[in-house]
Tab-separated table of C-alpha atoms and ligand atoms in Angstrom:
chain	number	residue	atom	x	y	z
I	1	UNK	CA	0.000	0.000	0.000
I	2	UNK	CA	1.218	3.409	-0.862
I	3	UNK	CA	1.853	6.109	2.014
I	4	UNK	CA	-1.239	8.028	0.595
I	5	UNK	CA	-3.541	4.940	0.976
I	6	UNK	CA	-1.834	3.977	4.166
I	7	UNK	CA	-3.017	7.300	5.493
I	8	UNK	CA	-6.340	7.258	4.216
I	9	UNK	CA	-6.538	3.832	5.693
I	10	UNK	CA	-5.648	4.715	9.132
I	11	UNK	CA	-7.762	7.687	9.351
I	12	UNK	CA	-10.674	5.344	8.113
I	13	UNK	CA	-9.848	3.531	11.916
I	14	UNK	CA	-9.303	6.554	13.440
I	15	UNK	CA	-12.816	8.046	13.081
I	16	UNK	CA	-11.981	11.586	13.776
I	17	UNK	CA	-14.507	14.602	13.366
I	18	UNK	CA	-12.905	17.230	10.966
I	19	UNK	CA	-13.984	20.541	11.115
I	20	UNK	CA	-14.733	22.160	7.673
I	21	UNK	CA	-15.199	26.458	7.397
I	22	UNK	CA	-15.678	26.844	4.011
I	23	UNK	CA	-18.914	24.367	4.043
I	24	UNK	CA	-20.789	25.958	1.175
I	25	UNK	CA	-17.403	25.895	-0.677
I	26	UNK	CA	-17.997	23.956	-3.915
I	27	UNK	CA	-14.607	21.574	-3.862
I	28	UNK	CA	-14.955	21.496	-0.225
I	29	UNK	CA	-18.633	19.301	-0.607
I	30	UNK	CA	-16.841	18.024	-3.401
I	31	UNK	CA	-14.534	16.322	-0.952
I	32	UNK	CA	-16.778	15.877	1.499
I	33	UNK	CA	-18.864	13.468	-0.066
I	34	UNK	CA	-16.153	11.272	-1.193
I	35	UNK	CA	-14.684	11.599	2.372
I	36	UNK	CA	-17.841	10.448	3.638
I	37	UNK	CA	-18.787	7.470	0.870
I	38	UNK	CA	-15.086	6.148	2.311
I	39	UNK	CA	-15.637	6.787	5.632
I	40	UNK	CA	-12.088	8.728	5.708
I	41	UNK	CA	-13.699	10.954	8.817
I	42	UNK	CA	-16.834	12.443	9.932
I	43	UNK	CA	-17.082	15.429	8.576
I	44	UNK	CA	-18.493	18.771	10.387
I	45	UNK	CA	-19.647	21.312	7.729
I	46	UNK	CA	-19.936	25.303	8.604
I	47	UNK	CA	-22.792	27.293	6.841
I	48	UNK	CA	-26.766	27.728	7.169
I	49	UNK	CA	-28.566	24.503	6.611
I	50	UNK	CA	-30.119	26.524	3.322
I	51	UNK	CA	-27.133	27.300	1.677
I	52	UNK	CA	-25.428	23.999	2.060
I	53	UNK	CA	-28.496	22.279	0.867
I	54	UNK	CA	-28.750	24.285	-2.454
I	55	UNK	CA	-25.474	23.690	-3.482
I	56	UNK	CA	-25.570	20.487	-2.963
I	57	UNK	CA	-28.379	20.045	-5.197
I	58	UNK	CA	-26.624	21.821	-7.679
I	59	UNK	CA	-23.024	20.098	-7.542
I	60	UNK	CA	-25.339	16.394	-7.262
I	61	UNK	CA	-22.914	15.569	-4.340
I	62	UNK	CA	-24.455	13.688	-1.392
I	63	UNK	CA	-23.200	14.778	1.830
I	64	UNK	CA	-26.479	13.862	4.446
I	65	UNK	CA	-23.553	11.844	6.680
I	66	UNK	CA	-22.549	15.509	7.668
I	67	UNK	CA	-23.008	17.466	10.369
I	68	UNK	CA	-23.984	21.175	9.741
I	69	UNK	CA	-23.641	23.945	11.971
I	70	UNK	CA	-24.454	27.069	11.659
I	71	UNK	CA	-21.804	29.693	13.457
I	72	UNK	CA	-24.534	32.842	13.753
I	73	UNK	CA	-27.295	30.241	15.541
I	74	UNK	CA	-25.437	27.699	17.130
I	75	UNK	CA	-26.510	26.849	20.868
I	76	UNK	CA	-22.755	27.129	21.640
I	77	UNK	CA	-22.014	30.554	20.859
I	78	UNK	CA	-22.324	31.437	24.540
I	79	UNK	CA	-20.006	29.076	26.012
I	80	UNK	CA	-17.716	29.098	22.961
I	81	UNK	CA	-17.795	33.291	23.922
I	82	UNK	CA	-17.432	32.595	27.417
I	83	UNK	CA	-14.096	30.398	26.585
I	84	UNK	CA	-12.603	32.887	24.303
I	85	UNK	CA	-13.228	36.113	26.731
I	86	UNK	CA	-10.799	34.105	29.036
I	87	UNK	CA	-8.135	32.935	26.483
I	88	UNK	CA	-7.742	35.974	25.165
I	89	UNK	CA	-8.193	38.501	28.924
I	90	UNK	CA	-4.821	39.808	28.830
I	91	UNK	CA	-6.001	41.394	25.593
I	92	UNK	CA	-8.916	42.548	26.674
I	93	UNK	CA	-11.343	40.781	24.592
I	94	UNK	CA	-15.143	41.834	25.267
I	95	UNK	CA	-18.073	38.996	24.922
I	96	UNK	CA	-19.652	40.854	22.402
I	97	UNK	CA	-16.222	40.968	20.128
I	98	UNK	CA	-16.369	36.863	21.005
I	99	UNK	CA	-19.857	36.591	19.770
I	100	UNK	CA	-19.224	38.876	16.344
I	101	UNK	CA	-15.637	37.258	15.250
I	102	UNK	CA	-17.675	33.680	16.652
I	103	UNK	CA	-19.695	34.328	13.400
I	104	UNK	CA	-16.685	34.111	11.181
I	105	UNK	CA	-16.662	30.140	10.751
I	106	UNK	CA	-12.660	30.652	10.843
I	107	UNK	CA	-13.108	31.278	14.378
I	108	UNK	CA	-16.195	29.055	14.662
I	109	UNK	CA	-14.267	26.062	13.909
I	110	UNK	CA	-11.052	26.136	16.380
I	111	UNK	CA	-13.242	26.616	19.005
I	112	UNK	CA	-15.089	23.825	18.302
I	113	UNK	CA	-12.078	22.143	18.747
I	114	UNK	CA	-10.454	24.126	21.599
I	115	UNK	CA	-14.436	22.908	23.636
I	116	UNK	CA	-13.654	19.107	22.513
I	117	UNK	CA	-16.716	19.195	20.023
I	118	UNK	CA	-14.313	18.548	16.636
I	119	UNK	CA	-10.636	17.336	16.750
I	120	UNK	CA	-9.328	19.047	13.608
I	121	UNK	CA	-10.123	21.584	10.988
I	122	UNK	CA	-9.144	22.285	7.519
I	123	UNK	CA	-9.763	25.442	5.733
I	124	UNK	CA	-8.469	27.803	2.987
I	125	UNK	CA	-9.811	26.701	-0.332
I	126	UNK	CA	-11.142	30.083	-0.345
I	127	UNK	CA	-9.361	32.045	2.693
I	128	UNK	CA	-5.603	33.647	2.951
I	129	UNK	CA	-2.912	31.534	5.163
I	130	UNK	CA	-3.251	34.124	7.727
I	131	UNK	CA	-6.834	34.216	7.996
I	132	UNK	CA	-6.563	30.916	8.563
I	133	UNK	CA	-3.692	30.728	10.703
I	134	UNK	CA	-4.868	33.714	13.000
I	135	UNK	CA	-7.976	32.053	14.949
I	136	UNK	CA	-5.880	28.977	15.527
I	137	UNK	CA	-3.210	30.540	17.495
I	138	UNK	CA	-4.552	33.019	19.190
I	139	UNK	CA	-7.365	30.367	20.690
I	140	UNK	CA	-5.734	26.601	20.214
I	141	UNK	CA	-2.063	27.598	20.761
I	142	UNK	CA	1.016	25.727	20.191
I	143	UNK	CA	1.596	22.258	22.027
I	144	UNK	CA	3.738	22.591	25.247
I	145	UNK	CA	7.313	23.110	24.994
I	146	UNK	CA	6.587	24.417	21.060
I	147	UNK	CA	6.255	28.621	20.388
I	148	UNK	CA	6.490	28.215	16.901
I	149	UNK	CA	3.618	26.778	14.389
I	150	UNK	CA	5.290	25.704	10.827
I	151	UNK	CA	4.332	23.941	7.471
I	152	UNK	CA	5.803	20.871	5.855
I	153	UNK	CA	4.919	19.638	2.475
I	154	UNK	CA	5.056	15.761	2.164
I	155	UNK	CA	7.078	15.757	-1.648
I	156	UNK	CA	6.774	12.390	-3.565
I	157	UNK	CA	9.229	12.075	-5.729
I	158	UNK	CA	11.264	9.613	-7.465
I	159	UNK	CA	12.404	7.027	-5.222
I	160	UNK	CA	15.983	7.328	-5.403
I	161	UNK	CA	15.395	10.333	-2.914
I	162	UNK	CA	14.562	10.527	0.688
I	163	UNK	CA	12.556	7.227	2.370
I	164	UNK	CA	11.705	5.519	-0.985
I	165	UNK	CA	10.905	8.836	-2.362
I	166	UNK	CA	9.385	10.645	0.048
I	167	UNK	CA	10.531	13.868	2.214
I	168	UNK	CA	9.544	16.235	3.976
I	169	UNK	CA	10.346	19.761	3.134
I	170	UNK	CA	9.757	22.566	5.821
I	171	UNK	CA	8.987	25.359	6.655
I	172	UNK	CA	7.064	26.306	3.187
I	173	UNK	CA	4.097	27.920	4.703
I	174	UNK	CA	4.051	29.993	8.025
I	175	UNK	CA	7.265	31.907	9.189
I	176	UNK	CA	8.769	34.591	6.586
I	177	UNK	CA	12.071	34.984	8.443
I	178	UNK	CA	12.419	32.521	11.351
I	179	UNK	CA	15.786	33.359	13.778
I	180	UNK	CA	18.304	30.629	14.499
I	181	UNK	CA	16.058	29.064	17.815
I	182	UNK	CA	12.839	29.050	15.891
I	183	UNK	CA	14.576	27.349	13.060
I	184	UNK	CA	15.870	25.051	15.601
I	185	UNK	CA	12.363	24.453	16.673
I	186	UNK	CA	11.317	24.092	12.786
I	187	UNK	CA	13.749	21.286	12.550
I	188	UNK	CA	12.996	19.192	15.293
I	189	UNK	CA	8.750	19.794	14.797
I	190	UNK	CA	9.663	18.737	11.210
I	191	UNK	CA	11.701	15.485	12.156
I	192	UNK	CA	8.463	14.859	14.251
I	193	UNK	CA	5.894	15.054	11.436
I	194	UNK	CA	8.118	12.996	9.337
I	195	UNK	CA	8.232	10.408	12.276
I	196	UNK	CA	4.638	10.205	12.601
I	197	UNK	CA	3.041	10.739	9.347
I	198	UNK	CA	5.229	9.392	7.169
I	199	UNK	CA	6.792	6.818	9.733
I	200	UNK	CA	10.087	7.651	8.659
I	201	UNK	CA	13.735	7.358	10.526
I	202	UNK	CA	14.418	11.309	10.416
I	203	UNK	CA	17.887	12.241	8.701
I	204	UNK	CA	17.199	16.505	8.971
I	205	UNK	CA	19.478	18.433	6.701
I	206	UNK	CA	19.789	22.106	7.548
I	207	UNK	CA	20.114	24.069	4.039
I	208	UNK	CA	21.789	26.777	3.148
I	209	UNK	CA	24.090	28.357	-0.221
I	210	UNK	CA	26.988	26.985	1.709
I	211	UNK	CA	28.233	23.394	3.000
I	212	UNK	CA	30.404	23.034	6.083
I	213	UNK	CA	31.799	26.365	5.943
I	214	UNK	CA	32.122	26.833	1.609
I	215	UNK	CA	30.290	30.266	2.023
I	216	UNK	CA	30.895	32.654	4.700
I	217	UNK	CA	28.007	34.910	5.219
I	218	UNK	CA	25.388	36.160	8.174
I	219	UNK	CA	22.637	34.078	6.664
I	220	UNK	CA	24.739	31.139	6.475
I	221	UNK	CA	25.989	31.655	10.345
I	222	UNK	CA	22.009	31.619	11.007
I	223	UNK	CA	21.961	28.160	9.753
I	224	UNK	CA	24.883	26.833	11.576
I	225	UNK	CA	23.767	28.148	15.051
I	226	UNK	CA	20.185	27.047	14.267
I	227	UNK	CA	22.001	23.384	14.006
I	228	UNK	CA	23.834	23.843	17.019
I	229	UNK	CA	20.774	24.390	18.713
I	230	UNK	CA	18.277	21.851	17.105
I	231	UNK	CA	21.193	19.207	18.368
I	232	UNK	CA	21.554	20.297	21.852
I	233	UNK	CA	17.218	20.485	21.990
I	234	UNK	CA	17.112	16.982	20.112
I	235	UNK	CA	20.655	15.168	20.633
I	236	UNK	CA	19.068	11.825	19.381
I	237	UNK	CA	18.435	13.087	16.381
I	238	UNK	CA	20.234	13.058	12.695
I	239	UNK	CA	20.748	16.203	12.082
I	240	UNK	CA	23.382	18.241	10.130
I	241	UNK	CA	24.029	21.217	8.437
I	242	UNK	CA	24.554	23.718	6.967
I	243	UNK	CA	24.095	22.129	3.918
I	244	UNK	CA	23.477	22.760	-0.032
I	245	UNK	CA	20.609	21.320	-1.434
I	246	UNK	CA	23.125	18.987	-3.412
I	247	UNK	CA	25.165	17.715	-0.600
I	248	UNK	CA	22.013	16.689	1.491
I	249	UNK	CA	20.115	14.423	-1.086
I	250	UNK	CA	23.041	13.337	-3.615
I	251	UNK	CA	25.240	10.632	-2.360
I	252	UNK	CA	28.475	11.440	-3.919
I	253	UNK	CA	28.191	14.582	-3.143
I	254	UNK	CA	27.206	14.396	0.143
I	255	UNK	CA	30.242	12.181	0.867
I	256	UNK	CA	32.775	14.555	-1.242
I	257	UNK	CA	31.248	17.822	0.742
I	258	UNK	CA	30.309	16.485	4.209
I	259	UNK	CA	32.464	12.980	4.688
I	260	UNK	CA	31.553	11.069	7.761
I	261	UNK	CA	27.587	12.609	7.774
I	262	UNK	CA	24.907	10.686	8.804
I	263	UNK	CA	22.654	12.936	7.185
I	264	UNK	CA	24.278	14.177	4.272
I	265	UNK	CA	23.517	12.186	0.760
I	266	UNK	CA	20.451	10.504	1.689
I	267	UNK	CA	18.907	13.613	3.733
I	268	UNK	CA	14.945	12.587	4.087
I	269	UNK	CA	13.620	16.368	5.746
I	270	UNK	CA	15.000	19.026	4.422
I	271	UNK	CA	14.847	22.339	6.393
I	272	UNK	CA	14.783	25.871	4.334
I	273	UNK	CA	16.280	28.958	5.992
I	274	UNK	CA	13.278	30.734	5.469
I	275	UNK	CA	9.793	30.731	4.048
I	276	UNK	CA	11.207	32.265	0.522
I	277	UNK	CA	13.368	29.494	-0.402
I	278	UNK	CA	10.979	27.102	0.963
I	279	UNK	CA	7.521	27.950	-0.400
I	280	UNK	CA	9.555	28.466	-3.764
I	281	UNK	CA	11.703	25.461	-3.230
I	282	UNK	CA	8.387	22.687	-2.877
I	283	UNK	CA	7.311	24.639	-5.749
I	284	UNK	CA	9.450	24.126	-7.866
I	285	UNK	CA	10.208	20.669	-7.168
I	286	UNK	CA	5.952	20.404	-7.934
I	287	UNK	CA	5.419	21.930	-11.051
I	288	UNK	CA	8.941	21.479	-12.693
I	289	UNK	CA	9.290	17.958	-11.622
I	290	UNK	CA	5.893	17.026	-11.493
I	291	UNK	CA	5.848	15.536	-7.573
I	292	UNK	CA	2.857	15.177	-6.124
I	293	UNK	CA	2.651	17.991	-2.931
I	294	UNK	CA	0.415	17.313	0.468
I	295	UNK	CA	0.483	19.915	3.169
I	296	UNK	CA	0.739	22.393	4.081
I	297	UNK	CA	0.871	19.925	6.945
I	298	UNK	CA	0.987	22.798	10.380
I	299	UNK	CA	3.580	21.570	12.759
I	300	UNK	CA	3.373	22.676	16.655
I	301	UNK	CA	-0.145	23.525	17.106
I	302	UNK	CA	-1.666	22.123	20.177
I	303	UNK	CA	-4.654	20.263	17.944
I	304	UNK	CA	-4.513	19.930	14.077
I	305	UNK	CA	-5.656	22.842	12.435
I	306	UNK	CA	-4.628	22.612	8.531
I	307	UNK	CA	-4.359	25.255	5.553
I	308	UNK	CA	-5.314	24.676	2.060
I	309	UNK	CA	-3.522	25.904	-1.128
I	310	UNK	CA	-6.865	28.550	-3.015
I	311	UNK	CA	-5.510	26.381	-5.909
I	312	UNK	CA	-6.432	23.049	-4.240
I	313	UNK	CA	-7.870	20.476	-5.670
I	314	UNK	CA	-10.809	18.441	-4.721
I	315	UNK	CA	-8.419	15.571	-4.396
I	316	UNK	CA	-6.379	17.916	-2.484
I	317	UNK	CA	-9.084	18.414	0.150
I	318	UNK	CA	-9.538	14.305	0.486
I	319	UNK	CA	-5.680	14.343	1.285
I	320	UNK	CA	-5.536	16.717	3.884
I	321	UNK	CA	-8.786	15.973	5.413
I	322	UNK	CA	-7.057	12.242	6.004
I	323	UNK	CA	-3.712	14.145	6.693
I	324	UNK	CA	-5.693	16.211	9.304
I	325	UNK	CA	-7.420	13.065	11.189
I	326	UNK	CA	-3.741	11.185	11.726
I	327	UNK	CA	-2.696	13.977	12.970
I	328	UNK	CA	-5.253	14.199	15.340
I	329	UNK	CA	-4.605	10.495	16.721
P	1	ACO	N1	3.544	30.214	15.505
P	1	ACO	C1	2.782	30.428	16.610
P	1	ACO	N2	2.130	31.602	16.849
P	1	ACO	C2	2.272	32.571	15.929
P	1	ACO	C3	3.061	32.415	14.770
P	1	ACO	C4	3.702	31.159	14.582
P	1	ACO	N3	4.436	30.884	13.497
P	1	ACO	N4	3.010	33.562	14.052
P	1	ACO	C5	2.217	34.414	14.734
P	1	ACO	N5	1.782	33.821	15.874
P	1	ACO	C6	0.870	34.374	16.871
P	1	ACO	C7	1.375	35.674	17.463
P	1	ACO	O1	2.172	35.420	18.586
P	1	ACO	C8	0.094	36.400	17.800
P	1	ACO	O2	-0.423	35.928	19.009
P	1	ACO	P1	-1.210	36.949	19.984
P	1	ACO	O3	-2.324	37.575	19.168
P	1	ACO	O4	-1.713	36.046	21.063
P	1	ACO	O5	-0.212	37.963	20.436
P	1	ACO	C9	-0.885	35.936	16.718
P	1	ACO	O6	-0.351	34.711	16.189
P	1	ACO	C10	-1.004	36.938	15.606
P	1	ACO	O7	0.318	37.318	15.288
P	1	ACO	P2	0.652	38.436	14.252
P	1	ACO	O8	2.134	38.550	14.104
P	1	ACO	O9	-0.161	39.643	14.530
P	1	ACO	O10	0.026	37.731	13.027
P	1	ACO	P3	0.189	38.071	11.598
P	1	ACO	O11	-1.135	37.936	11.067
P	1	ACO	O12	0.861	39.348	11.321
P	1	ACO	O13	1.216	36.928	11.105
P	1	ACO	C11	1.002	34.978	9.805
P	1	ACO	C12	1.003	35.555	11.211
P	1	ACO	C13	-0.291	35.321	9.138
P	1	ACO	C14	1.095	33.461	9.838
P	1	ACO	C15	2.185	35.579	9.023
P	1	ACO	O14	3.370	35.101	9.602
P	1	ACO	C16	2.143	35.244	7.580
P	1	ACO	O15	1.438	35.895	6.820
P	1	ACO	N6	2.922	34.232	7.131
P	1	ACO	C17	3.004	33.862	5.764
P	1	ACO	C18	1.832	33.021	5.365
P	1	ACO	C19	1.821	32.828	3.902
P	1	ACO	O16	1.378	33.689	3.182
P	1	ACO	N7	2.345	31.666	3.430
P	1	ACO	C20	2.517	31.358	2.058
P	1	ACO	C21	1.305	30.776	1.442
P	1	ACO	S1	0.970	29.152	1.983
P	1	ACO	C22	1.240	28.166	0.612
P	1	ACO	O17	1.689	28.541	-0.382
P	1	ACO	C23	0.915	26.749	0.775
């Protein structure tokens, strides 16, 4: 069974109840329908009752198996209200700015989650990143010991690379300029993901324009301490840098740049310096060499909150939703 199937298949077991905004969103009934016919998750759909019915009718999907909830009406809005009035004190959040941003479903949904009444959400076939992004960490927060949320992209390429073609490339998504600690944290949040989701032994390759001291500049000394850090945080794990793009995934030249790695040559996460080179970098490595791309997959949040690409697909939506419940195990 491929990875893709294997993670369909165990969010099948898993049962989880996915939280989905954008629930008069054509692709997004699109997917939920064939989420539901395969009984990927359960699926939670924001929007009036009205609204998701008629364009149902007219896309001829069937998606009865859902529930619908409608943020301006819902019996919750109080307590939800209540909830965020206290996360958010310090800032002085009023109830009645709880109750107006509660009808936004973008805030709707993570506080379903943050009240135990959905275990994951997926949004932005229609929304920004930040719009997205926003509600879930001002009200579900990073996990403990985390402060900074990321995105990896699960890259399938050929299968000379990475575990039998697979890596994971991070961060592509969230942090325009991360300092050395947070890149630190990106590393070993990404080593994690790849660990769970992909089941992978983690070999993390830092990357930079330099290798082992070939370039000498302030962004490449970023990347170096950034290592130094991620391996006194995580000293179990294989991690090494900096590194070119070359020297982590090509064997020869791993060995001729970076002798005696354990990461170099056969590198299986790859780390970017910043959110330029890495939304660019996964792609690139999409639409010039035609892998398939499944994330953003957010790394660090306290409960699995996940963005969409406005160009997703339908099939996109099926992925992430599945993505979304094994994260949520
Ligand atoms: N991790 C955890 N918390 C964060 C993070 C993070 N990476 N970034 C911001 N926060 C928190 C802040 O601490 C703040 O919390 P507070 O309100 O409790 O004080 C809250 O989120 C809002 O922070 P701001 O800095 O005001 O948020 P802002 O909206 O300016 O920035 C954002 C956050 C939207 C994620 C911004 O960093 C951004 O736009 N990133 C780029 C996103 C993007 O466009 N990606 C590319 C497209 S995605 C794709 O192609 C697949």
């Amino acid at each position: 069974m491929d990875l893709l199937e294997q993670i369909k298949s165990n969010a099948s077991k898993l049962n989880k109840r996915i939280v989905l905004p954008e629930g008069v969103e054509p692709r997004t009934l699109q997917a939920a329908s064939i989420i539901l016919k395969n009984k990927i998750a359960r699926v939670i759909l924001l929007g009036t009752k009205d609204e998701i019915d008629a364009k149902v009718k007219e896309l001829g999907v069937d998606v009865s198996a859902a529930e619908v909830v409608d943020p301006k009406t819902d019996s919750r809005r109080d307590k939800y209200a209540g909830m965020m009035v206290e996360i958010r004190k310090k800032k002085g959040l009023t109830k009645e700015e709880a109750l107006t941003l509660l009808n936004d479903p973008l805030y709707f949904g993570p506080m379903m989650i943050k009240a135990g009444d959905a275990d994951g959400e997926l949004a932005g076939a229609i929304n920004a990143t930040g719009d997205v992004l926003r509600p879930a960490f001002q009200y579900v927060k990073t996990l403990p010991g985390v402060s900074v949320v990321s995105g990896a992209f699960l890259m399938f390429v050929d299968k000379k690379f990475g575990h039998d073609g697979v890596l994971v490339f991070a961060d592509c998504a969230v942090m325009p300029d991360p300092d050395a600690p947070q890149l630190a944290e990106i590393a070993i949040t990404s080593a994690a993901t790849a660990k769970s989701i992909v089941g992978l032994e983690p070999r993390v390759a830092m990357l930079s324009f330099s290798t082992k001291g070939s370039a000498k500049h302030p962004f490449v000394d970023k990347v170096v301490e950034a290592t130094k850090i991620a391996k006194e945080k995580a000293p179990d794990l294989m991690i090494d840098g900096e590194l070119q793009l070359d020297a982590a995934i090509i064997k020869e030249v791993g060995e001729m740049k970076a002798p005696g790695s354990h990461v170099a040559g056969k590198a299986n996460v790859l780390v970017f310096p910043g959110l330029e080179a890495g939304n660019i970098g996964y792609k690139l490595v999409q639409r010039l060499a035609g892998a398939e791309a499944i994330g953003p997959v957010l790394q660090g949040m306290a409960a699995p909150i996940n963005d969409l690409s406005r160009g997703c697909s339908v099939t996109d939506i099926v992925n992430m939703v599945a993505v979304t419940a094994n994260q949520a195990q």
